[in-house]
């Protein structure tokens, strides 16, 4: 599991703005065409995500789907409709209890996307706060925060999750607590480094010379200059949260029946994988697609969210 | 309130709004005596003296230059003079008030009296703020001080078209951005302008313009100026007094013409000889 954190941190480190010299060079090089390409890439990446989100919210109300909890023990592990022996009444087949995979995929998507969204927010919020504080104040605040971040990143994610869930039981709020505990540190580390570079910019000195208070400088100048990084970090964190939930549910520590998530579906499909691959493959595919889209969107947003490219 | 710089100066020759009491306006604007500033070297306990026993004074309306190569402590000195950087030990009086004895609130009230123009004009402007919204913020911070001129007239003062008000920093050329920085300094009606290599980051073609603007606006605003540069020709053209710094120490100081025509210190002599066109100028 820790490799998810590691990859998130690795790509997040690159989010820190390039040194001014390099940045100016890219600004000169960037004409109109790359800007338009970037804008459309944000659109083409966010459109399918919105589509997926709308689908999982709206589709259950239409009555077209089976009840995701309705068991049919006479028809377990029915293959998807396109395979031989499949029926269109269960387009993606059924699991070992005869429950419709498509209905469960949609139902599980709601919870999974919710976890991704809220899980990102609970990690980004405190992470940004602590990171900006440390990066801007420096001194002992920075020393303390940096050590805590290091300590946090040294703890294996699964250890924290096990400790919290074993003592508190498994529920949605506890899952968010785990996501916050494990997600804030990488965010804090990145925002800290960006806040440090913004702090050293000369306009901060100029504002101080004009009599601006430190609180004002942070809220009105440092944080807005971090906005692109925060948005990008947030989208990456959505992907991480979904993966974390899947991993926990897979281990039986996350979402427990009767609630459905993609991770929980993945777990329930593992013991029948050789006979009925579709039970695990579709939620697995859904996780992959959503996380990939979200991460690409994060990258696109980072380059898009820059006043230099906003208008000319 | 007065709307042009000239009128503003006339009103400002008395006590300006926001000027701290106890300042007669007759003493030096900035008085530095035996200033020592030390930095801790990275990853070591060793201390590095960036400024080593420097003394200088700037009278009202005077322009004092500090020249030296990079690393000679010029910028550290400038930052100390503004109260924005490390202040070290030794005498440091701004408008007759000891900068170190001030509480943070008093210091913040005093700060608008000193405005800084930096080397990198783009770094001195928040990339997320248009020129107009940046000025609006300054006006919000110091409503009384900045009410003497409106945005359009202010831009005219620094010879910029009013259309530039809605531009973002990245849409400005280096020269334009530096003019905006000068405008942002002028709007505060400072008693002292600290210009830290204000033309070094600019194209040669605009350097002279910006320099001329700086000189003119400093004169009409009646402010003093501390001019930091490594460019001797520039210092000679703009300053009355000059201090030559070498490794944190002032090795020579005096009126500009005297220092340039009759340098006493070997380092100063070397600097002047290294000036482009020095021989030609000497023959003349």
Coordinates of C-alpha atoms in Angstrom, one line a residue:
Chain A
X1 CA 0.0 0.0 0.0
X2 CA 2.8 2.3 0.8
X3 CA 3.8 2.4 -2.9
X4 CA 0.6 4.4 -3.5
X5 CA 1.7 7.1 -1.0
X6 CA 5.2 7.0 -2.5
X7 CA 4.0 7.5 -6.0
X8 CA 1.7 10.3 -5.0
X9 CA 4.5 12.1 -3.2
X10 CA 6.9 11.6 -6.1
X11 CA 4.6 13.1 -8.6
X12 CA 3.5 15.8 -6.2
X13 CA 7.1 16.9 -5.6
X14 CA 7.2 17.9 -9.2
X15 CA 4.3 20.2 -8.6
X16 CA 6.5 22.7 -6.9
X17 CA 6.9 25.6 -9.3
X18 CA 10.1 25.6 -11.3
X19 CA 12.7 28.2 -10.5
X20 CA 11.8 31.7 -11.9
X21 CA 14.4 31.5 -14.7
X22 CA 13.1 28.3 -16.0
X23 CA 9.5 29.4 -15.7
X24 CA 10.1 32.5 -17.7
X25 CA 11.7 30.5 -20.4
X26 CA 8.6 28.2 -20.7
X27 CA 6.4 31.3 -20.7
X28 CA 8.1 32.7 -23.7
X29 CA 8.0 29.4 -25.4
X30 CA 4.3 28.8 -24.8
X31 CA 2.2 30.4 -27.5
X32 CA -1.5 30.2 -28.1
X33 CA -1.7 26.6 -29.3
X34 CA -0.4 24.7 -26.3
X35 CA -2.8 26.7 -24.1
X36 CA -5.8 25.7 -26.1
X37 CA -4.6 22.1 -26.0
X38 CA -4.3 22.2 -22.2
X39 CA -7.8 23.7 -21.8
X40 CA -9.4 21.0 -23.9
X41 CA -7.5 18.3 -22.1
X42 CA -9.0 19.5 -18.9
X43 CA -12.4 19.3 -20.5
X44 CA -11.9 15.8 -22.0
X45 CA -10.6 14.5 -18.7
X46 CA -13.2 16.0 -16.4
X47 CA -16.2 15.2 -18.8
X48 CA -16.0 11.3 -18.4
X49 CA -15.5 11.7 -14.6
X50 CA -18.6 13.9 -14.3
X51 CA -20.5 11.4 -16.6
X52 CA -19.5 8.5 -14.3
X53 CA -20.5 10.5 -11.2
X54 CA -23.9 11.4 -12.7
X55 CA -24.5 7.9 -13.8
X56 CA -23.9 6.3 -10.4
X57 CA -26.2 8.9 -8.8
X58 CA -29.0 8.9 -11.3
X59 CA -29.2 5.3 -12.6
X60 CA -30.5 3.6 -9.5
X61 CA -33.5 5.9 -9.5
X62 CA -34.5 5.0 -13.0
X63 CA -35.6 1.5 -11.9
X64 CA -33.8 -0.1 -14.8
X65 CA -31.4 -1.9 -12.5
X66 CA -31.9 -4.8 -10.2
X67 CA -31.8 -4.2 -6.5
X68 CA -28.1 -4.5 -5.7
X69 CA -28.8 -6.5 -2.5
X70 CA -31.3 -8.8 -4.1
X71 CA -29.9 -12.4 -3.9
X72 CA -30.8 -15.1 -6.4
X73 CA -29.1 -18.3 -5.2
X74 CA -30.5 -20.2 -8.1
X75 CA -28.4 -18.1 -10.5
X76 CA -24.9 -17.6 -9.1
X77 CA -21.9 -16.5 -11.1
X78 CA -23.9 -16.0 -14.3
X79 CA -21.5 -14.7 -17.0
X80 CA -21.9 -11.3 -18.6
X81 CA -24.5 -11.0 -21.4
X82 CA -22.0 -11.0 -24.2
X83 CA -20.5 -14.4 -23.2
X84 CA -22.1 -17.7 -23.9
X85 CA -24.6 -18.5 -21.2
X86 CA -25.1 -14.9 -20.3
X87 CA -28.4 -13.1 -20.3
X88 CA -29.3 -9.5 -20.9
X89 CA -31.2 -9.4 -17.6
X90 CA -27.7 -9.4 -16.0
X91 CA -25.5 -7.4 -18.5
X92 CA -22.4 -7.8 -16.4
X93 CA -23.3 -11.2 -14.9
X94 CA -24.0 -12.1 -11.2
X95 CA -21.8 -12.8 -8.2
X96 CA -21.7 -15.9 -6.1
X97 CA -24.9 -14.9 -4.3
X98 CA -26.7 -14.2 -7.6
X99 CA -26.6 -10.4 -7.1
X100 CA -26.5 -8.3 -10.2
X101 CA -22.9 -7.1 -10.8
X102 CA -24.0 -4.0 -12.8
X103 CA -26.3 -2.8 -10.1
X104 CA -23.7 -3.4 -7.4
X105 CA -21.1 -1.6 -9.6
X106 CA -23.3 1.5 -9.8
X107 CA -24.3 1.3 -6.1
X108 CA -20.7 0.8 -5.1
X109 CA -19.6 3.6 -7.3
X110 CA -21.6 6.1 -5.2
X111 CA -19.8 5.2 -2.1
X112 CA -16.4 4.9 -3.7
X113 CA -16.7 8.3 -5.3
X114 CA -17.9 9.8 -2.1
X115 CA -14.9 8.3 -0.3
X116 CA -12.6 9.7 -2.9
X117 CA -14.0 13.2 -2.7
X118 CA -14.4 13.4 1.1
X119 CA -11.2 11.5 1.6
X120 CA -9.3 14.0 -0.4
X121 CA -10.8 17.0 1.4
X122 CA -10.0 15.6 4.9
X123 CA -6.4 15.1 3.8
X124 CA -5.9 18.3 1.8
X125 CA -7.5 20.6 4.4
X126 CA -5.3 19.9 7.4
X127 CA -2.3 19.1 5.2
X128 CA -2.4 22.5 3.5
X129 CA -3.0 24.3 6.7
X130 CA 0.0 22.7 8.4
X131 CA 2.2 22.9 5.3
X132 CA 1.6 26.6 4.7
X133 CA 2.1 27.4 8.4
X134 CA 5.4 25.5 8.5
X135 CA 6.7 26.9 5.1
X136 CA 5.8 30.4 5.9
X137 CA 6.7 30.7 9.6
X138 CA 9.9 28.6 9.3
X139 CA 11.8 28.5 12.6
X140 CA 10.7 26.0 15.3
X141 CA 7.2 25.6 13.8
X142 CA 8.9 24.3 10.7
X143 CA 11.3 22.1 12.6
X144 CA 8.4 20.5 14.6
X145 CA 6.1 20.1 11.6
X146 CA 8.8 18.6 9.4
X147 CA 9.8 16.0 12.0
X148 CA 6.1 15.1 12.4
X149 CA 5.7 14.7 8.7
X150 CA 8.8 12.6 8.5
X151 CA 7.6 10.4 11.3
X152 CA 4.2 10.1 9.7
X153 CA 5.7 9.1 6.4
X154 CA 7.9 6.5 8.1
X155 CA 4.9 4.8 9.6
X156 CA 3.5 2.1 7.3
X157 CA 0.0 3.1 6.2
X158 CA -1.4 -0.3 6.9
X159 CA -0.2 -0.1 10.5
X160 CA -2.1 3.1 11.2
X161 CA -5.1 1.8 9.5
X162 CA -5.1 -1.5 11.5
X163 CA -4.5 0.3 14.8
X164 CA -7.3 2.8 14.2
X165 CA -9.8 0.3 12.8
X166 CA -9.0 -2.4 15.3
X167 CA -9.7 0.0 18.2
X168 CA -12.6 2.0 16.7
X169 CA -14.3 -0.5 14.5
X170 CA -15.0 -0.1 10.8
X171 CA -17.3 2.6 9.7
X172 CA -17.3 5.4 7.2
X173 CA -16.2 8.2 9.6
X174 CA -13.4 6.0 10.8
X175 CA -12.4 5.4 7.2
X176 CA -12.2 9.1 6.7
X177 CA -10.1 9.4 9.9
X178 CA -7.7 6.9 8.5
X179 CA -7.6 8.8 5.1
X180 CA -6.9 12.0 6.9
X181 CA -4.2 10.5 9.1
X182 CA -2.4 9.0 6.2
X183 CA -3.0 11.6 3.6
X184 CA -2.1 14.9 5.3
X185 CA 1.6 14.4 5.4
X186 CA 2.4 14.3 1.7
X187 CA 0.1 17.3 1.2
X188 CA 1.8 19.2 4.0
X189 CA 5.2 18.4 2.6
X190 CA 4.4 19.7 -0.9
X191 CA 2.5 22.8 0.3
X192 CA 5.3 23.6 2.7
X193 CA 7.9 23.6 0.0
X194 CA 5.8 25.8 -2.3
X195 CA 4.9 28.2 0.6
X196 CA 8.7 28.5 1.2
X197 CA 9.4 29.5 -2.3
X198 CA 6.5 32.0 -2.4
X199 CA 7.6 33.4 0.9
X200 CA 11.0 34.3 -0.5
X201 CA 9.5 36.1 -3.5
X202 CA 10.2 39.8 -3.3
X203 CA 6.6 40.9 -3.6
X204 CA 6.2 39.6 -0.1
X205 CA 8.9 42.0 1.1
X206 CA 7.2 44.8 -0.8
X207 CA 3.9 44.1 0.8
X208 CA 5.5 44.1 4.2
X209 CA 7.1 47.4 3.4
X210 CA 3.6 48.7 2.6
X211 CA 2.5 47.7 6.1
X212 CA 0.6 44.4 5.3
X213 CA 0.2 42.0 8.2
X214 CA 1.6 38.5 8.0
X215 CA -1.9 37.0 8.2
X216 CA -2.9 39.1 5.2
X217 CA 0.2 38.1 3.2
X218 CA -0.5 34.5 3.8
X219 CA -4.2 34.5 3.1
X220 CA -4.3 37.0 0.2
X221 CA -1.0 36.2 -1.5
X222 CA 0.6 32.9 -0.4
X223 CA -2.5 30.7 -0.5
X224 CA -3.8 32.1 -3.8
X225 CA -0.3 31.4 -5.3
X226 CA -0.6 27.9 -4.0
X227 CA -4.1 27.3 -5.4
X228 CA -2.9 25.5 -8.5
X229 CA -0.8 23.1 -6.4
X230 CA -3.6 22.5 -4.0
X231 CA -6.1 21.7 -6.7
X232 CA -3.6 19.3 -8.3
X233 CA -2.8 17.7 -5.0
X234 CA -6.5 17.4 -4.3
X235 CA -7.2 15.5 -7.5
X236 CA -4.2 13.2 -6.9
X237 CA -5.5 12.6 -3.4
X238 CA -8.9 11.6 -4.7
X239 CA -7.2 8.8 -6.6
X240 CA -5.2 7.8 -3.5
X241 CA -8.3 7.8 -1.3
X242 CA -10.1 5.5 -3.7
X243 CA -7.1 3.1 -3.8
X244 CA -6.7 3.2 0.0
X245 CA -10.4 2.4 0.4
X246 CA -10.1 -0.5 -2.1
X247 CA -7.1 -1.9 -0.4
X248 CA -8.7 -1.7 3.1
X249 CA -12.0 -3.2 1.8
X250 CA -10.0 -5.9 0.1
X251 CA -8.5 -6.8 3.5
X252 CA -11.9 -6.6 5.1
X253 CA -11.0 -3.4 7.0
X254 CA -13.0 -0.9 5.0
X255 CA -16.5 -1.1 3.8
X256 CA -18.4 -4.1 5.3
X257 CA -21.6 -5.6 3.9
X258 CA -24.4 -4.7 3.3
X259 CA -22.6 -1.5 2.1
X260 CA -21.0 -1.8 -1.3
X261 CA -17.8 -0.2 -2.6
X262 CA -15.6 -1.2 -5.5
X263 CA -12.9 -2.3 -3.2
X264 CA -15.4 -4.6 -1.3
X265 CA -16.6 -6.0 -4.6
X266 CA -13.0 -6.7 -5.6
X267 CA -12.5 -8.6 -2.3
X268 CA -15.7 -10.6 -2.7
X269 CA -14.6 -11.6 -6.2
X270 CA -11.2 -12.9 -5.4
X271 CA -12.1 -16.4 -4.3
X272 CA -14.1 -17.1 -7.5
X273 CA -11.6 -15.4 -9.8
X274 CA -10.7 -18.6 -11.6
X275 CA -14.3 -19.5 -12.3
X276 CA -16.0 -16.0 -12.7
X277 CA -13.5 -13.3 -13.5
X278 CA -16.2 -10.7 -14.1
X279 CA -17.1 -10.4 -10.4
X280 CA -13.7 -8.8 -9.6
X281 CA -12.7 -7.5 -13.0
X282 CA -15.4 -4.9 -13.5
X283 CA -14.9 -3.1 -10.2
X284 CA -11.2 -3.4 -10.7
X285 CA -11.5 -1.8 -14.2
X286 CA -13.8 0.9 -12.7
X287 CA -11.2 1.8 -10.1
X288 CA -8.4 1.9 -12.6
X289 CA -10.3 4.1 -15.0
X290 CA -11.5 6.6 -12.4
X291 CA -8.1 6.8 -10.7
X292 CA -6.3 7.2 -14.0
X293 CA -8.7 9.9 -15.1
X294 CA -8.5 11.8 -11.8
X295 CA -4.7 11.7 -11.8
X296 CA -4.5 12.9 -15.4
X297 CA -7.0 15.6 -14.6
X298 CA -4.8 16.7 -11.7
X299 CA -1.8 17.0 -14.0
X300 CA -3.8 19.0 -16.6
X301 CA -5.2 21.3 -13.9
X302 CA -1.8 22.1 -12.6
X303 CA -0.6 23.4 -15.9
X304 CA -3.9 25.0 -16.6
X305 CA -4.2 26.8 -13.3
X306 CA -1.6 29.5 -13.9
X307 CA -2.4 33.2 -14.3
X308 CA 0.3 33.3 -17.0
X309 CA -2.0 31.2 -19.2
X310 CA -5.3 32.5 -18.0
X311 CA -5.7 35.4 -20.4
X312 CA -3.6 37.5 -22.6
Chain B
X1 CA -6.2 66.2 -1.6
X2 CA -3.6 67.3 -4.1
X3 CA -3.6 65.4 -7.3
X4 CA -0.2 65.9 -8.8
X5 CA 3.2 65.1 -7.5
X6 CA 4.3 68.7 -7.4
X7 CA 1.4 69.7 -5.2
X8 CA 1.8 66.7 -3.2
X9 CA 5.4 67.7 -2.5
X10 CA 4.4 71.2 -1.5
X11 CA 1.9 69.7 1.0
X12 CA 4.5 67.2 2.1
X13 CA 7.2 69.7 2.9
X14 CA 5.4 70.2 6.2
X15 CA 4.5 67.1 8.2
X16 CA 3.0 64.4 6.1
X17 CA 0.0 62.5 7.3
X18 CA 1.2 59.3 9.0
X19 CA 4.6 60.7 9.8
X20 CA 5.4 59.6 13.3
X21 CA 5.6 62.4 15.9
X22 CA 9.0 63.4 17.2
X23 CA 10.5 63.6 13.8
X24 CA 11.5 67.2 13.1
X25 CA 12.3 66.4 9.5
X26 CA 15.7 68.0 9.8
X27 CA 17.9 65.1 10.9
X28 CA 19.1 62.4 8.6
X29 CA 16.4 60.2 7.1
X30 CA 18.5 57.1 7.7
X31 CA 21.5 56.9 10.0
X32 CA 23.6 53.8 10.2
X33 CA 26.5 53.7 12.6
X34 CA 28.9 50.8 12.9
X35 CA 26.4 48.3 11.7
X36 CA 27.4 44.6 11.9
X37 CA 25.2 41.9 10.4
X38 CA 26.2 38.3 10.6
X39 CA 24.7 35.3 8.8
X40 CA 25.1 31.7 10.0
X41 CA 26.8 29.7 7.2
X42 CA 24.7 26.8 5.9
X43 CA 25.4 23.6 7.9
X44 CA 28.1 25.1 10.1
X45 CA 28.4 27.1 13.3
X46 CA 30.7 29.5 11.6
X47 CA 29.3 33.1 11.3
X48 CA 29.8 35.1 8.2
X49 CA 30.0 38.9 8.5
X50 CA 27.9 40.2 5.6
X51 CA 28.1 43.7 6.8
X52 CA 31.1 44.6 8.9
X53 CA 31.1 48.0 10.7
X54 CA 29.4 50.1 8.1
X55 CA 28.4 53.7 8.8
X56 CA 26.4 55.9 6.6
X57 CA 23.8 58.7 6.7
X58 CA 21.3 59.9 4.2
X59 CA 19.9 63.4 4.5
X60 CA 16.5 64.6 3.3
X61 CA 16.3 64.6 -0.4
X62 CA 19.8 63.1 -0.8
X63 CA 20.7 60.2 -3.0
X64 CA 23.4 57.9 -1.6
X65 CA 24.9 55.1 -3.6
X66 CA 26.5 51.9 -2.4
X67 CA 28.7 50.1 -4.9
X68 CA 30.5 46.8 -4.7
X69 CA 30.7 43.5 -6.4
X70 CA 28.2 40.8 -5.7
X71 CA 28.6 39.3 -2.2
X72 CA 30.0 42.5 -0.8
X73 CA 27.0 42.9 1.6
X74 CA 25.1 45.6 -0.4
X75 CA 21.7 43.9 -0.3
X76 CA 22.0 42.9 3.3
X77 CA 22.7 46.5 4.1
X78 CA 19.7 47.6 2.1
X79 CA 17.4 45.1 3.7
X80 CA 18.6 46.2 7.2
X81 CA 17.9 49.8 6.3
X82 CA 14.3 49.0 5.4
X83 CA 13.8 47.0 8.6
X84 CA 12.7 44.1 6.5
X85 CA 15.7 41.9 6.9
X86 CA 18.2 41.1 9.6
X87 CA 19.1 44.2 11.5
X88 CA 22.2 42.9 13.3
X89 CA 24.0 45.1 15.8
X90 CA 25.1 48.7 15.8
X91 CA 23.2 52.0 15.3
X92 CA 20.2 51.8 12.9
X93 CA 18.0 54.9 13.0
X94 CA 15.2 55.6 10.6
X95 CA 13.7 59.1 10.8
X96 CA 15.4 59.5 14.1
X97 CA 13.9 56.3 15.6
X98 CA 15.9 53.2 16.6
X99 CA 14.5 50.4 14.4
X100 CA 15.3 47.7 16.9
X101 CA 13.6 49.5 19.8
X102 CA 10.3 49.6 18.0
X103 CA 7.6 47.2 18.8
X104 CA 6.2 45.3 15.8
X105 CA 3.1 47.5 15.6
X106 CA 5.2 50.7 15.6
X107 CA 7.5 49.1 13.0
X108 CA 4.6 48.4 10.7
X109 CA 3.4 51.9 11.0
X110 CA 6.9 53.2 10.1
X111 CA 7.5 50.8 7.2
X112 CA 5.6 52.7 4.5
X113 CA 8.1 55.6 5.0
X114 CA 10.6 53.3 3.3
X115 CA 9.8 51.7 0.0
X116 CA 11.9 49.3 -1.9
X117 CA 12.5 48.8 -5.6
X118 CA 14.0 45.4 -6.3
X119 CA 16.2 44.1 -9.1
X120 CA 13.7 41.6 -10.5
X121 CA 10.5 43.6 -11.3
X122 CA 8.5 40.5 -12.0
X123 CA 9.4 38.9 -8.7
X124 CA 8.2 42.1 -7.0
X125 CA 4.7 41.7 -8.2
X126 CA 2.2 39.1 -7.2
X127 CA 1.6 37.1 -10.4
X128 CA -2.1 36.7 -9.5
X129 CA -2.8 40.4 -9.2
X130 CA -3.5 42.9 -11.9
X131 CA -1.8 46.3 -11.6
X132 CA -5.0 47.8 -10.6
X133 CA -5.9 45.3 -7.9
X134 CA -2.4 45.5 -6.5
X135 CA -2.7 49.3 -6.2
X136 CA -6.2 48.9 -4.7
X137 CA -4.7 46.6 -2.0
X138 CA -2.0 49.2 -1.2
X139 CA -4.6 51.8 -0.9
X140 CA -6.6 49.6 1.4
X141 CA -3.5 49.2 3.6
X142 CA -2.6 52.9 3.8
X143 CA -5.8 54.8 2.9
X144 CA -4.6 58.2 4.1
X145 CA -1.1 58.0 2.7
X146 CA -2.2 56.9 -0.8
X147 CA -5.2 59.2 -1.4
X148 CA -3.2 62.0 -2.9
X149 CA -3.2 60.6 -6.4
X150 CA -5.5 58.3 -8.5
X151 CA -4.4 55.3 -10.4
X152 CA -4.4 56.9 -13.8
X153 CA -2.4 59.9 -12.7
X154 CA 0.0 57.7 -10.9
X155 CA 0.7 55.6 -14.0
X156 CA 1.2 58.8 -15.9
X157 CA 3.8 59.8 -13.3
X158 CA 5.8 56.7 -14.2
X159 CA 5.0 57.2 -17.9
X160 CA 2.8 54.2 -18.4
X161 CA -0.4 54.1 -20.3
X162 CA -3.5 53.8 -18.2
X163 CA -4.5 50.7 -20.2
X164 CA -1.8 48.8 -18.4
X165 CA -3.9 49.0 -15.2
X166 CA -5.7 45.8 -16.1
X167 CA -2.7 43.9 -17.1
X168 CA -1.2 41.1 -15.1
X169 CA 2.6 41.1 -14.3
X170 CA 3.3 38.5 -17.0
X171 CA 1.8 40.7 -19.6
X172 CA 4.2 43.5 -18.8
X173 CA 7.7 43.9 -20.2
X174 CA 10.6 44.1 -17.7
X175 CA 10.7 47.9 -18.1
X176 CA 7.0 48.3 -17.7
X177 CA 6.9 46.0 -14.6
X178 CA 9.7 48.0 -13.0
X179 CA 7.8 51.2 -13.7
X180 CA 4.8 49.6 -11.9
X181 CA 7.1 48.8 -9.0
X182 CA 8.3 52.4 -8.9
X183 CA 4.6 53.6 -9.0
X184 CA 3.8 51.2 -6.1
X185 CA 6.6 52.7 -4.1
X186 CA 5.7 56.3 -5.0
X187 CA 2.0 55.9 -4.1
X188 CA 3.1 55.5 -0.5
X189 CA 4.9 58.9 -0.5
X190 CA 8.0 57.4 1.2
X191 CA 10.7 59.4 2.9
X192 CA 13.3 57.0 1.7
X193 CA 13.4 54.8 -1.4
X194 CA 15.7 51.9 -1.3
X195 CA 16.6 50.9 -4.9
X196 CA 18.4 47.5 -4.9
X197 CA 20.0 47.1 -8.4
X198 CA 16.8 48.5 -10.0
X199 CA 18.1 48.4 -13.5
X200 CA 20.3 45.3 -13.5
X201 CA 17.5 43.0 -14.5
X202 CA 16.4 45.2 -17.5
X203 CA 17.5 45.4 -21.1
X204 CA 20.1 48.0 -21.7
X205 CA 17.7 50.0 -23.8
X206 CA 15.3 50.6 -21.0
X207 CA 17.9 50.9 -18.2
X208 CA 18.5 54.6 -18.9
X209 CA 14.7 55.4 -19.0
X210 CA 14.0 53.7 -15.7
X211 CA 17.0 55.4 -14.1
X212 CA 15.9 58.8 -15.3
X213 CA 12.4 58.1 -14.1
X214 CA 13.7 57.0 -10.7
X215 CA 15.8 60.2 -10.4
X216 CA 13.0 62.5 -11.5
X217 CA 10.3 61.0 -9.3
X218 CA 12.7 60.9 -6.3
X219 CA 13.4 64.6 -6.8
X220 CA 9.8 65.6 -7.3
X221 CA 8.6 63.5 -4.4
X222 CA 11.3 64.9 -2.2
X223 CA 12.3 61.5 -1.0
X224 CA 15.8 60.4 -0.2
X225 CA 17.2 57.4 -1.9
X226 CA 19.6 54.6 -1.1
X227 CA 20.8 53.3 -4.4
X228 CA 22.5 50.0 -4.5
X229 CA 24.4 49.0 -7.6
X230 CA 27.4 47.2 -9.0
X231 CA 27.4 49.6 -11.9
X232 CA 29.7 52.5 -11.3
X233 CA 28.5 54.6 -14.2
X234 CA 24.9 54.4 -13.0
X235 CA 25.9 55.4 -9.5
X236 CA 27.9 58.2 -10.8
X237 CA 25.0 59.6 -12.8
X238 CA 22.4 59.4 -10.0
X239 CA 24.1 59.8 -6.6
X240 CA 25.6 62.6 -4.7
X241 CA 27.4 60.5 -2.1
X242 CA 28.9 57.1 -2.7
X243 CA 30.1 54.3 -0.5
X244 CA 32.3 51.6 -1.9
X245 CA 31.8 48.3 -0.2
X246 CA 34.2 45.4 -0.3
X247 CA 33.7 42.2 1.7
X248 CA 31.2 43.8 4.1
X249 CA 33.3 46.9 4.8
X250 CA 33.1 50.4 3.4
X251 CA 36.5 50.9 1.9
X252 CA 35.9 54.4 0.6
X253 CA 33.2 57.0 0.8
X254 CA 32.6 60.6 -0.2
X255 CA 31.1 62.8 -2.8
X256 CA 30.7 61.0 -6.1
X257 CA 32.9 63.2 -8.2
X258 CA 35.7 63.0 -5.7
X259 CA 35.6 59.3 -5.4
X260 CA 35.6 58.8 -9.1
X261 CA 38.2 61.3 -10.1
X262 CA 40.5 60.7 -7.2
X263 CA 40.0 57.3 -5.7
X264 CA 42.1 56.7 -2.6
X265 CA 41.5 53.0 -2.0
X266 CA 43.2 50.4 -4.3
X267 CA 40.0 48.4 -4.6
X268 CA 38.1 51.5 -5.7
X269 CA 40.8 52.3 -8.2
X270 CA 40.5 48.8 -9.6
X271 CA 36.7 49.1 -9.8
X272 CA 36.9 52.3 -11.7
X273 CA 39.6 51.0 -14.1
X274 CA 37.3 48.1 -14.8
X275 CA 34.5 50.4 -16.0
X276 CA 33.8 50.1 -19.6
X277 CA 35.2 53.2 -21.4
X278 CA 37.2 54.2 -18.3
X279 CA 40.3 55.0 -20.2
X280 CA 38.4 57.2 -22.7
X281 CA 36.7 59.0 -19.9
X282 CA 40.0 59.6 -18.0
X283 CA 41.6 61.1 -21.1
X284 CA 38.6 63.4 -21.5

